Amino acid sequence: MSQEITHQKINDAFHADESDGDIGLCGWILTGFSWLLILCTFPFSLCVCLKVVQEYERAVIFRLGRLMSGGAKGPGLLFVLPCIDKFFIADLRLITFDVPPQEVLTKDSVTVSVDAVVYYRVSNATVSIANVENAHHSTRLLAQTTLRNVLGTRNLHEILGDRESISTFMQ
């Protein structure tokens, strides 16, 4: 019963925090000034307002600090209001990096130097941009920590003999 109430409170707090399109009076005034600026400098403002998003990228737009509805935009041509909108680009391609050699103390107290290669892909650009400050750096640190934690619970003969099962477990 209390777990259902807790889930309901979390859901209510989440939905209360979502942008419902109401930017307030000050937001409407700033948006009006931005449109006026675009109209006054029309031919030149297109260079600032139009952005191109590649096929393998998605753009996440924040208007006055709030996440715009509709999720990530792209690929194609994108219209951004100057001074009001901020946009961030997320790369959806497969990204690889190598984990630097880690000194790991195994379960049987043997020091082993291990390195690894990590492959990852961003599946949801909006979550990647809005919830994590630097997704690439966070993934790198998570890979290093996971490598040390998993290998620290194994004996040396398990590490040498069961590389496939360790790899599957880490995935």
Coordinates of C-alpha atoms in Angstrom, one line a residue:
M1 CA 0.0 0.0 0.0
S2 CA 2.7 2.5 1.0
Q3 CA 4.7 1.5 -2.1
E4 CA 1.7 2.5 -4.3
I5 CA 1.4 5.8 -2.6
T6 CA 5.2 6.5 -3.0
H7 CA 5.0 5.6 -6.8
Q8 CA 2.0 8.0 -7.1
K9 CA 3.9 10.8 -5.4
I10 CA 6.8 10.3 -7.7
N11 CA 4.6 10.3 -10.8
D12 CA 2.8 13.4 -9.6
A13 CA 6.1 15.2 -8.9
F14 CA 7.4 14.2 -12.3
H15 CA 4.3 15.4 -14.2
A16 CA 4.2 18.6 -12.2
D17 CA 7.8 19.3 -13.4
E18 CA 7.0 18.8 -17.1
S19 CA 6.7 21.7 -19.4
D20 CA 3.0 22.3 -20.3
G21 CA 3.6 25.2 -22.7
D22 CA 2.9 27.9 -20.1
I23 CA 6.0 30.2 -20.2
G24 CA 4.4 33.1 -18.4
L25 CA 4.1 36.7 -19.2
C26 CA 7.8 37.4 -19.2
G27 CA 8.4 34.5 -21.5
W28 CA 5.8 35.7 -24.0
I29 CA 7.4 39.2 -23.9
L30 CA 10.9 37.8 -24.5
T31 CA 9.5 35.6 -27.3
G32 CA 7.8 38.6 -28.9
F33 CA 11.0 40.6 -28.8
S34 CA 12.9 37.7 -30.4
W35 CA 10.4 37.5 -33.2
L36 CA 10.6 41.3 -33.7
L37 CA 14.4 41.0 -33.9
I38 CA 14.1 38.3 -36.5
L39 CA 11.7 40.4 -38.6
C40 CA 13.8 43.6 -38.3
T41 CA 16.9 41.8 -39.5
F42 CA 15.1 39.3 -41.8
P43 CA 17.5 38.3 -44.5
F44 CA 20.5 38.1 -42.1
S45 CA 18.6 36.5 -39.3
L46 CA 18.1 33.3 -41.3
C47 CA 21.9 32.6 -40.9
V48 CA 21.4 32.5 -37.1
C49 CA 17.9 30.9 -36.9
L50 CA 18.3 28.0 -39.3
K51 CA 20.3 25.0 -38.2
V52 CA 21.0 21.8 -40.1
V53 CA 20.9 18.5 -38.2
Q54 CA 22.6 15.6 -39.9
E55 CA 21.0 12.1 -40.4
Y56 CA 22.9 10.6 -37.6
E57 CA 22.2 13.4 -35.1
R58 CA 19.3 14.6 -33.1
A59 CA 18.8 18.1 -31.6
V60 CA 17.3 18.7 -28.2
I61 CA 15.9 22.3 -27.8
F62 CA 15.4 24.2 -24.6
R63 CA 13.2 27.3 -24.8
L64 CA 13.8 29.7 -21.9
G65 CA 15.4 26.8 -20.0
R66 CA 12.4 24.4 -20.5
L67 CA 12.6 21.3 -22.6
M68 CA 10.4 21.8 -25.7
S69 CA 7.7 19.3 -26.2
G70 CA 8.0 16.7 -29.0
G71 CA 11.3 15.3 -28.0
A72 CA 14.4 15.4 -30.1
K73 CA 14.3 17.0 -33.5
G74 CA 15.9 16.0 -36.7
P75 CA 17.3 15.2 -39.1
G76 CA 16.8 18.1 -41.4
L77 CA 16.4 21.9 -41.2
L78 CA 15.7 23.3 -37.7
F79 CA 14.4 26.8 -36.8
V80 CA 15.8 28.2 -33.5
L81 CA 14.8 31.5 -32.0
P82 CA 17.9 33.6 -31.2
C83 CA 18.5 34.5 -27.5
I84 CA 15.5 32.3 -26.4
D85 CA 16.4 28.8 -27.6
K86 CA 19.4 26.7 -26.8
F87 CA 20.0 23.5 -28.7
F88 CA 22.2 20.6 -28.1
I89 CA 23.2 17.9 -30.6
A90 CA 23.4 14.2 -29.7
D91 CA 25.3 11.8 -31.9
L92 CA 23.4 8.5 -32.5
R93 CA 26.2 6.6 -34.1
L94 CA 28.0 3.8 -32.4
I95 CA 30.8 5.3 -30.3
T96 CA 33.9 3.3 -29.3
F97 CA 36.6 4.0 -26.8
D98 CA 39.3 2.1 -25.0
V99 CA 39.4 1.8 -21.2
P100 CA 42.9 2.6 -20.0
P101 CA 44.8 -0.2 -18.3
Q102 CA 43.3 -0.8 -14.8
E103 CA 45.2 -2.3 -11.9
V104 CA 42.8 -4.8 -10.4
L105 CA 43.3 -6.9 -7.2
T106 CA 41.5 -10.2 -7.8
K107 CA 39.7 -12.3 -5.2
D108 CA 42.8 -14.4 -4.6
S109 CA 44.9 -11.2 -4.0
V110 CA 46.8 -11.2 -7.4
T111 CA 47.3 -7.8 -9.1
V112 CA 46.3 -7.9 -12.7
S113 CA 46.5 -5.1 -15.3
V114 CA 43.5 -5.2 -17.6
D115 CA 42.2 -3.0 -20.4
A116 CA 39.0 -3.1 -22.4
V117 CA 37.1 -1.6 -25.4
V118 CA 33.6 -0.2 -24.9
Y119 CA 31.0 0.2 -27.6
Y120 CA 27.8 2.2 -26.9
R121 CA 25.1 4.0 -28.7
V122 CA 22.7 6.8 -27.5
S123 CA 19.2 5.4 -27.9
N124 CA 17.2 8.4 -26.5
A125 CA 18.8 11.8 -27.3
T126 CA 16.4 13.7 -25.0
V127 CA 17.2 11.6 -21.9
S128 CA 20.9 11.7 -22.8
I129 CA 21.0 15.5 -23.0
A130 CA 18.5 16.4 -20.3
N131 CA 19.5 14.0 -17.5
V132 CA 23.3 13.7 -17.9
E133 CA 25.8 16.5 -18.0
N134 CA 28.3 14.7 -20.2
A135 CA 27.1 11.2 -21.3
H136 CA 30.4 10.2 -23.0
H137 CA 32.5 10.9 -19.8
S138 CA 29.9 9.2 -17.6
T139 CA 30.0 6.1 -19.8
R140 CA 33.8 6.1 -19.7
L141 CA 33.8 6.2 -15.9
L142 CA 31.0 3.6 -15.6
A143 CA 33.0 1.2 -17.8
Q144 CA 36.2 1.7 -15.7
T145 CA 34.3 1.1 -12.4
T146 CA 32.4 -1.9 -13.8
L147 CA 35.6 -3.5 -15.0
R148 CA 37.3 -3.1 -11.6
N149 CA 34.2 -4.3 -9.7
V150 CA 33.6 -7.4 -11.8
L151 CA 37.2 -8.5 -12.0
G152 CA 37.7 -7.9 -8.3
T153 CA 35.2 -10.6 -7.5
R154 CA 36.9 -13.3 -9.6
N155 CA 39.9 -15.5 -9.1
L156 CA 42.8 -15.3 -11.5
H157 CA 42.0 -18.6 -13.1
E158 CA 38.4 -17.5 -13.7
I159 CA 39.6 -14.3 -15.4
L160 CA 41.9 -16.2 -17.7
G161 CA 39.5 -19.0 -18.5
D162 CA 36.0 -17.4 -18.6
R163 CA 36.6 -14.2 -20.6
E164 CA 33.4 -14.8 -22.6
S165 CA 31.2 -15.2 -19.5
I166 CA 32.7 -12.2 -17.8
S167 CA 32.1 -10.1 -21.0
T168 CA 28.5 -11.2 -21.1
F169 CA 28.1 -10.4 -17.4
M170 CA 29.5 -6.9 -17.8
Q171 CA 27.2 -6.2 -20.7

